[in-house]
Structure formats: C-alpha cells, structure tokens
XYZ file of C-alpha atoms in Angstrom:
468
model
C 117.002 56.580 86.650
C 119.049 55.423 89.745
C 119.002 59.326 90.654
C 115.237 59.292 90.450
C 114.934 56.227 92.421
C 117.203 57.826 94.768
C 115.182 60.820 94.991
C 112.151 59.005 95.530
C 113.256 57.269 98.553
C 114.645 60.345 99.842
C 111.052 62.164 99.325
C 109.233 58.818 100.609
C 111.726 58.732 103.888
C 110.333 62.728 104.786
C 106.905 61.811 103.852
C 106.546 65.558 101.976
C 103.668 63.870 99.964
C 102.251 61.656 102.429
C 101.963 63.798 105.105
C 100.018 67.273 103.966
C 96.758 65.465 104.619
C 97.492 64.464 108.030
C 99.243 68.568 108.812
C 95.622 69.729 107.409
C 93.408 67.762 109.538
C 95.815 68.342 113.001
C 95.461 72.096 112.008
C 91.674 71.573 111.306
C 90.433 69.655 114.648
C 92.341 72.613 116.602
C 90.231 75.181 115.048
C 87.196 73.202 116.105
C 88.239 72.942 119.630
C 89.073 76.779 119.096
C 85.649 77.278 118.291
C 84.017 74.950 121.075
C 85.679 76.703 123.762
C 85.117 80.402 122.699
C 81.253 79.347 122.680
C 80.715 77.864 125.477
C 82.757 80.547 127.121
C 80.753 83.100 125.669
C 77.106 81.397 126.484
C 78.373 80.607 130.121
C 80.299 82.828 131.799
C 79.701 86.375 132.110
C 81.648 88.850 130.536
C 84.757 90.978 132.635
C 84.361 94.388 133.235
C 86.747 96.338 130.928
C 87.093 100.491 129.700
C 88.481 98.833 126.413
C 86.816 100.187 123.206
C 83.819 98.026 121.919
C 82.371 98.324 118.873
C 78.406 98.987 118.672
C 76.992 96.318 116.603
C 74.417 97.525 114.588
C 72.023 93.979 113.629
C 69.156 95.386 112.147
C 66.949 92.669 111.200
C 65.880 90.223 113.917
C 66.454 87.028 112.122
C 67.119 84.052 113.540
C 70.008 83.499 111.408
C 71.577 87.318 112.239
C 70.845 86.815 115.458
C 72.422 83.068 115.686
C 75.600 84.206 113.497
C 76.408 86.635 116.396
C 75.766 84.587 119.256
C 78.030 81.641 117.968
C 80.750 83.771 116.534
C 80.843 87.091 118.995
C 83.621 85.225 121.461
C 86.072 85.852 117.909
C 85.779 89.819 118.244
C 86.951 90.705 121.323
C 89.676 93.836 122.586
C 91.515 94.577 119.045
C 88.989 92.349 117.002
C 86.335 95.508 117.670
C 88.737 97.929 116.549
C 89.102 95.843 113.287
C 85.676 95.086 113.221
C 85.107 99.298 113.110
C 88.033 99.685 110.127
C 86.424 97.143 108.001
C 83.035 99.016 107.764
C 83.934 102.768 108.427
C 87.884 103.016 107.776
C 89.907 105.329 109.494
C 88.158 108.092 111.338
C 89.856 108.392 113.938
C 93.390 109.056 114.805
C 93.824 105.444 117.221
C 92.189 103.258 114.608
C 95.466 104.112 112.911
C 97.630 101.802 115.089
C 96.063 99.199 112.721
C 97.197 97.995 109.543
C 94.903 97.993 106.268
C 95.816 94.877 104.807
C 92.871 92.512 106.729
C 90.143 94.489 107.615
C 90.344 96.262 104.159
C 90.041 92.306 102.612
C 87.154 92.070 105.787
C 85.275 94.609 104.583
C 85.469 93.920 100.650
C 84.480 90.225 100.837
C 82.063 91.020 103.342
C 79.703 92.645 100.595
C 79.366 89.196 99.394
C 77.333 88.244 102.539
C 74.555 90.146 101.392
C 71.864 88.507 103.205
C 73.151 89.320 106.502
C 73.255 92.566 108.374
C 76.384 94.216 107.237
C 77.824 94.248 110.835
C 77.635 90.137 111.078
C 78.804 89.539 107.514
C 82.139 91.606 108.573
C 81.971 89.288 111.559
C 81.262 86.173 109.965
C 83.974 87.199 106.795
C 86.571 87.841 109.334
C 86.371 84.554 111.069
C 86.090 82.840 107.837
C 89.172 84.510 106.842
C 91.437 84.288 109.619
C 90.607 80.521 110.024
C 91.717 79.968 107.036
C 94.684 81.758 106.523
C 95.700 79.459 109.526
C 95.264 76.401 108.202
C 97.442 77.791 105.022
C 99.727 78.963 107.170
C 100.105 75.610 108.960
C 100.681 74.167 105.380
C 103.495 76.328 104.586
C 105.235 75.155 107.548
C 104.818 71.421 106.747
C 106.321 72.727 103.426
C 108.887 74.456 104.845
C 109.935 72.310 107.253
C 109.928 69.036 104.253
C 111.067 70.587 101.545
C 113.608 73.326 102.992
C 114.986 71.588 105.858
C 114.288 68.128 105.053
C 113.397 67.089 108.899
C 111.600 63.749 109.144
C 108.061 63.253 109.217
C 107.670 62.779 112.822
C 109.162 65.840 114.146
C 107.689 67.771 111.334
C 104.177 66.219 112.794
C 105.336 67.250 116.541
C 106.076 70.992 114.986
C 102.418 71.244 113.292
C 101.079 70.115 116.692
C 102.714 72.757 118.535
C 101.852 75.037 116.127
C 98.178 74.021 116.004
C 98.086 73.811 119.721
C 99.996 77.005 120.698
C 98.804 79.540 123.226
C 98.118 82.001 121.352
C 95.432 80.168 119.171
C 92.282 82.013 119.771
C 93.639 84.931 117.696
C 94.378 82.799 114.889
C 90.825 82.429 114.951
C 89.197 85.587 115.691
C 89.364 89.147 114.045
C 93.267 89.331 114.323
C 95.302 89.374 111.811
C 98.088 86.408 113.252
C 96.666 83.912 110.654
C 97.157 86.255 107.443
C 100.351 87.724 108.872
C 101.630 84.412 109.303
C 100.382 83.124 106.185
C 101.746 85.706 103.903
C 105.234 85.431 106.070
C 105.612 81.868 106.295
C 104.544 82.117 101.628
C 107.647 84.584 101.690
C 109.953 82.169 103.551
C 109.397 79.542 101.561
C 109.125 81.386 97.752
C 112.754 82.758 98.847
C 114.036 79.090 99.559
C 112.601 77.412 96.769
C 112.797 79.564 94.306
C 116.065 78.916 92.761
C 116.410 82.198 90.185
C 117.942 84.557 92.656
C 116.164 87.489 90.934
C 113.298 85.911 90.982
C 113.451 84.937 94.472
C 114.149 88.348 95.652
C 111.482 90.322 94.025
C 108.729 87.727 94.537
C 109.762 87.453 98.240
C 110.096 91.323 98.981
C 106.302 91.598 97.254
C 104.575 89.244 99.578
C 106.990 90.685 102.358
C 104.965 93.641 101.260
C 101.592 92.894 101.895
C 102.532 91.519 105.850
C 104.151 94.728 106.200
C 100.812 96.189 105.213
C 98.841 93.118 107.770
C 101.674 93.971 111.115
C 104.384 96.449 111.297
C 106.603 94.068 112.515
C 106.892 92.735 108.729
C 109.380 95.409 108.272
C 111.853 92.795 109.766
C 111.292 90.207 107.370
C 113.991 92.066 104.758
C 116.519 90.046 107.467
C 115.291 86.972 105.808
C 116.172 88.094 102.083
C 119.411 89.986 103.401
C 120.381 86.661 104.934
C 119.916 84.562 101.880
C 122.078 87.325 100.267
C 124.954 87.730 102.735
C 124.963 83.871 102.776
C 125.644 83.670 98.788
C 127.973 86.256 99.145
C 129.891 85.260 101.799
C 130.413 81.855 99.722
C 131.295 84.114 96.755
C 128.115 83.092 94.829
C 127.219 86.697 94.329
C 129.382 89.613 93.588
C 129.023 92.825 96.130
C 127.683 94.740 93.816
C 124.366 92.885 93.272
C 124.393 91.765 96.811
C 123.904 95.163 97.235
C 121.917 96.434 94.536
C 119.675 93.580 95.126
C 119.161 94.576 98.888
C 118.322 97.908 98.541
C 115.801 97.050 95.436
C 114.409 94.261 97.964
C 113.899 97.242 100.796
C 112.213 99.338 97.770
C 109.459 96.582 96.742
C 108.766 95.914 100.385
C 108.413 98.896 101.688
C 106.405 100.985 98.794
C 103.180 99.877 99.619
C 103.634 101.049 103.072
C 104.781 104.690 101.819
C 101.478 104.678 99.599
C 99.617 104.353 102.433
C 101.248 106.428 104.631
C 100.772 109.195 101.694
C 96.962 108.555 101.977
C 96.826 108.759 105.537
C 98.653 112.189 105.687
C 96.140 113.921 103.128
C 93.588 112.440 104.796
C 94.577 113.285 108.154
C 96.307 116.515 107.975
C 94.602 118.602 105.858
C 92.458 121.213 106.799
C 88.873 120.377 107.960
C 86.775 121.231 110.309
C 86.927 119.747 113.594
C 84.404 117.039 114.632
C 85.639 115.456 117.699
C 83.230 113.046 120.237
C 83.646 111.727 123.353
C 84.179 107.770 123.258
C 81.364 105.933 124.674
C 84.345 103.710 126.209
C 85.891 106.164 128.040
C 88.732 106.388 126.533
C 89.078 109.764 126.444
C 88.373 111.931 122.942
C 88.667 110.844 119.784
C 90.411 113.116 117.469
C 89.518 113.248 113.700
C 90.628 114.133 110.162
C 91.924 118.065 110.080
C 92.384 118.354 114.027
C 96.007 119.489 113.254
C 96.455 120.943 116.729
C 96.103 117.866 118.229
C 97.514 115.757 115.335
C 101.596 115.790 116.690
C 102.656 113.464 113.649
C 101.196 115.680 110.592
C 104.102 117.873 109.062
C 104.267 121.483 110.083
C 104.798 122.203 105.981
C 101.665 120.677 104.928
C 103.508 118.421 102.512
C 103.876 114.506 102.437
C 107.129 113.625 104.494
C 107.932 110.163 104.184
C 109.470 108.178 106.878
C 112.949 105.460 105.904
C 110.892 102.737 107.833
C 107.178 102.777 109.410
C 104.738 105.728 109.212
C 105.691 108.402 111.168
C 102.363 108.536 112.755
C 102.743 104.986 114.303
C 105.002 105.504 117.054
C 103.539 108.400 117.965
C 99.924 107.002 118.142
C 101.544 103.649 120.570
C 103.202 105.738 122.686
C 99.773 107.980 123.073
C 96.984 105.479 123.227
C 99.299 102.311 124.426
C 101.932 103.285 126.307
C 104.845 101.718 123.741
C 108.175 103.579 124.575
C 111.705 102.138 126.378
C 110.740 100.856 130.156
C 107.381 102.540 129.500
C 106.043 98.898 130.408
C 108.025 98.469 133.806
C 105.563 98.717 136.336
C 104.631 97.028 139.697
C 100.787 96.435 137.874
C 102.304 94.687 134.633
C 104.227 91.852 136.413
C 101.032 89.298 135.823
C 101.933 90.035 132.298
C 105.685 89.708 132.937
C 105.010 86.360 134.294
C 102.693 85.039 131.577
C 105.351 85.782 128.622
C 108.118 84.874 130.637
C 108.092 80.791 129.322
C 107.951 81.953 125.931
C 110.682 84.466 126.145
C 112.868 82.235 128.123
C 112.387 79.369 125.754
C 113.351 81.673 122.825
C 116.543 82.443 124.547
C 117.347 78.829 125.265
C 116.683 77.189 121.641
C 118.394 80.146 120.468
C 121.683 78.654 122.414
C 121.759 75.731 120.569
C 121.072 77.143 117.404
C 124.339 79.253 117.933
C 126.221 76.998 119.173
C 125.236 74.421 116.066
C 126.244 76.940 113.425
C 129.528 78.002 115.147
C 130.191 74.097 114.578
C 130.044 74.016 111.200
C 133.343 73.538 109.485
C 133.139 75.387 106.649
C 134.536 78.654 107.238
C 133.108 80.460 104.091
C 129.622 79.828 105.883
C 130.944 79.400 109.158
C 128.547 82.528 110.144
C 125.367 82.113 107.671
C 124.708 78.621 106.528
C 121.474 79.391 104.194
C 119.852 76.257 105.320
C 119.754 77.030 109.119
C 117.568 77.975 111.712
C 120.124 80.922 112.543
C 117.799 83.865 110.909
C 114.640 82.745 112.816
C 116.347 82.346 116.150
C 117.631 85.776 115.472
C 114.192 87.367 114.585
C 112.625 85.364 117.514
C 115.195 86.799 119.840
C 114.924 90.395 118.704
C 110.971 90.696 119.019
C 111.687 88.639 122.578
C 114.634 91.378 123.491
C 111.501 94.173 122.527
C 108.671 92.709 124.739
C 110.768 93.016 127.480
C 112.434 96.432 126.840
C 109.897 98.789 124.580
C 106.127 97.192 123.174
C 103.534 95.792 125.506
C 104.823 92.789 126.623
C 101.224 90.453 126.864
C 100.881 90.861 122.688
C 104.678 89.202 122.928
C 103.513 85.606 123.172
C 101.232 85.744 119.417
C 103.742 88.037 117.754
C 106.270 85.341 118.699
C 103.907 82.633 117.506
C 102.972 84.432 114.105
C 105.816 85.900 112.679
C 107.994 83.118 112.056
C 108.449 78.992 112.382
C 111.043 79.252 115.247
C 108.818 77.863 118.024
C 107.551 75.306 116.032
C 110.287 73.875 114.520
C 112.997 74.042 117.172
C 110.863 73.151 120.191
C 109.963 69.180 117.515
C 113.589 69.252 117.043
C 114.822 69.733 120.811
C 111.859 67.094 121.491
C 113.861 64.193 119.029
C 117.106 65.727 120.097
C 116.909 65.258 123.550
C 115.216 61.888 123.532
C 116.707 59.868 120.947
C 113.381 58.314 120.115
C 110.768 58.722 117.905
C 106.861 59.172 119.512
C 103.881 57.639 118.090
C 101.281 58.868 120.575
C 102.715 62.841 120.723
C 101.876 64.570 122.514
C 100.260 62.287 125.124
C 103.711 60.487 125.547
C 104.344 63.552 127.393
C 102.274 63.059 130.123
C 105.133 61.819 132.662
C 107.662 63.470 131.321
C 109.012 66.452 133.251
C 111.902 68.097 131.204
C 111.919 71.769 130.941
C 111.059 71.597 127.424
C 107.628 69.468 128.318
C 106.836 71.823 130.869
C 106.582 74.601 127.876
C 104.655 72.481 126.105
C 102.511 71.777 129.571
C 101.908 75.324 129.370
C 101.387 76.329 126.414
C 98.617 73.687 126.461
C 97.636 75.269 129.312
C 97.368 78.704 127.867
C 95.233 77.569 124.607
C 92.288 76.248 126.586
C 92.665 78.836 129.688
C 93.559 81.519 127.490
C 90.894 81.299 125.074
C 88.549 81.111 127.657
C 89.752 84.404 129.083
C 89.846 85.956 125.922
C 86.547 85.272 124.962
C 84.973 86.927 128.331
C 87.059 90.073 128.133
C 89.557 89.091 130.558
C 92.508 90.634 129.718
C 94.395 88.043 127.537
C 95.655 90.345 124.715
C-alpha cells in the first residue's frame, strides 16, 4: 500500500493523467490557426508563379458544397500535396510519382470512397486533410506519453515541449496532403511500444512492425532500426542480454521492418519493367516527359535480367529517381541560387548541433561505466538521429525539406529545446510562451523564429511560394 501511495504521488507530481486533456486542446487550437491562415492566404493573395507539377482537379458537379470543400481546403494541397493528391486516385503511372511512398495516399484514396457524395477529386482532398490532422494530434499525444511516462519530465516542461511541437515551423504540412503527421505518428507509436513494452520479444517485433509501415509513409524510416538497436546494445552492454540474441534479435528486427518495403519494391519492378508499349506525354507543367510503365530504355533502375533484384536497404529505383527529377546527390545542393534555403534551415540545424552538445556531454557524465555510452533512458539516440538527418541536409538531400523531416521524425526538438528552457532558467513559467517576450537568449530567439516561420511560412506555402 505505501508503494501505491508512493506511486501515486509520483504519477500526480508528472501530471501523466491530468495533463492529456490540456496536450489535446494546445495541439487542437494550432490546427485551427493552421487552418485560418492557409484560408485567408488562399482567398487573398494571389498565387506565385511556379513550373512545379499541379494536379488537374477534376470537380464535376457544380455544387455548392464541392465547390466550397475546395475553396476552404485547396491552401492544404500545394507542391508535393498534388503529387499525392495524383497517387491516391491514379497510383503510379509515372516513373517520378515513385519518389513517393504508398503508405498515405494509398489510406487517401481507400477512405476517400467513403465520401461518396462528393466529386472523387475533393473527397481525396477533404480525406487527406482529415487524415493528416489527425494523425497530428495523435502524434502530439504520443509525445505527452513519451515524454511522462518514459522520461518522467514534469508537467510544465512537458507542456512547453507540446507547445513547441504544436507551434513548430513546419506546421502547415502537418496539416495538408503530407505525410509528416502519419510519419510522425506511426514513429513517435514505435518509440514508445519499444519503451513500454517490457517483454523484450515483444517489444522488438511490435516496434520493428510499426517501424514498418513509416518506412512505407518516408524513406527516412529506414533509420528508426537505430532506435531498437539502441535499446539492444544498451541491455547488452549491461549484460541483460546475451550476444547471441542481441544479435539474432537485430537482424530479425531489420527483417520485419524492412519486408514490406521489399514487397513493394517487387510490385513496382513488374509493374515498371516489364515489357509494354510505350505511352509517354509531355507534362502540362513543363517538367519535361513523363516516362511510363515498359519504357525500359529510359527506365536506368529496372534490371538488365528482367528478374526482381532486391536492394539491402531502399528501392533501388529511389535514388535514382532523386537524383533525376530532384537533384539529391553529395554537394549536388551547393549552389550560389540555394543559399535563401541555406539560410532558412540554418537555425534548425544549428540548434540540433547545440542541444546535441549537452546531450553528450550529460551521458559522458554518467557514472556507471556499464552504460557509460548508452543509458536506455536518454535522449542520446534522438540527438543522434537528429544530427545525422541535420549532417544530410547540408551534405546530400534538398536542404529546404530539412526543417519538417527534422520536426517529424523524432521528439528531439521538442523535448530538448522544454528542457534547455527549465535548464537554463531555473524557474518554472506559467504564461509560456508569452514569458518569452523580453527574453533574448539564443534559445528564445529559435523559438522567435520558429514562431515566425509557422505563420510566415504557412502563408507562403499556401500561395505557392516556395516553402517546401
């Protein structure tokens, strides 16, 4: 009983029951500012001249609810939303669509045959929106979860972290047809299943399957085996497990995660590289051709043999079709025109490299020298994710899509820019983030801007300027 009691207190003092209500409605009023600002952007500014693919709607009714759907919600489908929007309803039929991954706009188009009363172009639309919203707001659950019941950080920072979270600059595509709200969401369901669960089995396989299907929402999922292989070097560096199921246990993990992603790759080489006739268009866009099923001659990727070759990590089509239609390669990025872009990451990339310090410098603290290296309740293997995709942007993928991959594929931000916040200041703030407003630490001054970026960025977005 005095345990219990003891418990209680403990649970009370972190407010993991108290506060979910309060997480849900911060996360909630963001979306409606989200959704203020892409509408009024939409109905009063005019929309930037861009070459960018757009989809052609097809509404073919003249309702005033079709027609009212599309005007409120078309600021949500902008740049890669219209590529998505395509997938959902057609698939792939074309070799760039393929830079995209299944998972979300094959759940768009599926649940959008439920909207039956609406032109099937504005149910994908409305589906999509629906969806992505939220998968945020789950998302922003799992981190009050993980942040109470994993960490056990009091209830004000954890409050600070949802704000920043619910308030980050990359918000509008948490909103719109992206898929940062279900990559996040299925992520930040994995990080917490493989803390909580305490059957290590268990934990592993359960983990590695929803690992899975992000790996099928981004490609960057394939990174989230660190998380699992951390969790296992940690027990076995604290000789919890043997190395023999430290290892077997590993590569089974790699195994579940990645199979999906094989299966599909399969698919997309026998649709893709078998012989058909040609049918190739010129893009309305500009963009160039499009090249189609069976066009094996301009199809690099398919396998001189004919036969399924599967790749160790992504599709071998995937890096081929980046470096083609986006420009992804090593310095392919360093140019004179692409400093704006430089410029825009650069707070968020700095500020990964600077919490990361103190993250590293806590653990190497730690006096126990079995886990000197990997404590398992640390922030050690999100600092390290968060500073791999930052070392990336700047090096290899296009460096303006850093800022949202940052933001969706783990806590990091979150968590460790709340903690630096009570760290720094000793003092606990009842009126965040407006206490704020005269403070001028370099840590504020991110926040500053990343305030700045959700309202100016969304904005942007929403007109087809190029905030990607």
């Amino acid at each position: 009983m005095r345990t219990q009691r003891k418990n209680s207190k403990c649970y009370e003092e972190y407010g993991i029951s108290s506060g979910v209500k309060e997480s849900i409605r911060i996360l909630i009023y963001s979306r409606v500012v989200i959704f203020f600002l892409q509408l009024l952007s939409t109905l009063l500014l005019p929309e930037a001249p861009t070459d960018a693919y757009k989809y052609d709607y097809n509404i073919d009714d003249n309702s005033l609810l079709s027609k009212t759907t599309f005007y409120v919600l078309r600021g949500y489908s902008r740049w890669d939303g219209q590529h998505f929007m395509n997938i959902a309803k057609n698939g792939y039929k074309w070799e760039s669509t393929l830079a995209f991954q299944p998972l979300y706009p094959t759940i768009v188009g599926l649940l959008s045959k439920l909207v039956f009363f609406l032109p099937e172009d504005i149910g994908i639309l409305l589906v999509g929106v629906i969806l992505s919203n939220i998968c945020f707001v789950m998302a922003g659950t799992l981190l009050h979860y993980i942040i109470s019941h994993i960490f056990f950080i009091n209830s004000h920072t954890r409050k600070i972290a949802i704000i920043i979270f619910a308030y980050n600059p990359s918000s509008i595509f948490f909103s719109s047809m992206y898929t940062e709200s279900l990559y996040s969401f299925l992520t930040f369901l994995g990080i917490y299943y493989l803390y909580i669960e305490q059957q290590l089995y268990k934990s592993v396989v359960g983990t590695s399957i929803i690992f899975s299907l992000a790996l099928l929402t981004r490609t960057n999922g394939i990174l989230n085996i660190g998380y699992i292989g951390y969790k296992l070097l940690s027990l076995w560096m604290s000789e919890k497990v043997t190395t023999r199921r430290f290892a077997g246990l590993l590569i089974l993990s790699f195994i579940i995660l990645t199979l999906p992603l094989k299966i599909y790759e399969y698919m997309v080489q026998k649709n893709f590289c078998s012989q058909q006739p040609l049918n190739i268009i010129v893009s309305s866009a500009g963009r160039g051709k499009f090249i189609y099923p069976g066009d094996i001659k301009n199809l690099s990727w398919c396998p001189v043999t004919g036969y399924y070759i599967p790749s160790l990590f992504l599709p071998l089509f995937y890096s081929v079709i980046q470096k083609k239609y986006w420009d992804v390669g090593l310095f392919s990025y360093w140019q004179l025109k692409k400093i704006p872009n430089f410029i825009i990451a650069g707070p968020t990339i700095c500020y990964i490299f600077y919490a990361s310090k103190f993250v590293i410098m806590k653990t190497l603290n730690i006096k126990n020298h079995n886990t000197v290296i990997f404590p398992l309740r640390s922030l050690l293997p999100f600092s390290l994710h968060s500073s791999f995709l930052a070392l990336t942007a700047i090096f290899i993928y296009n460096v303006e899509v850093s800022t949202r991959i940052l933001f969706s594929s783990n806590p990091f931000i979150p968590m460790s820019l709340a903690l630096l916040f009570s760290t720094a200041y000793k003092q606990r703030w009842n009126n965040f983030p407006f206490d704020l407003i005269w403070n001028e630490s370099p840590i504020s001054l991110y926040f500053y801007y990343n305030l700045f970026l959700f309202a100016v960025g969304t904005i942007g977005h929403c007109v087809w300027l190029p905030y990607v």
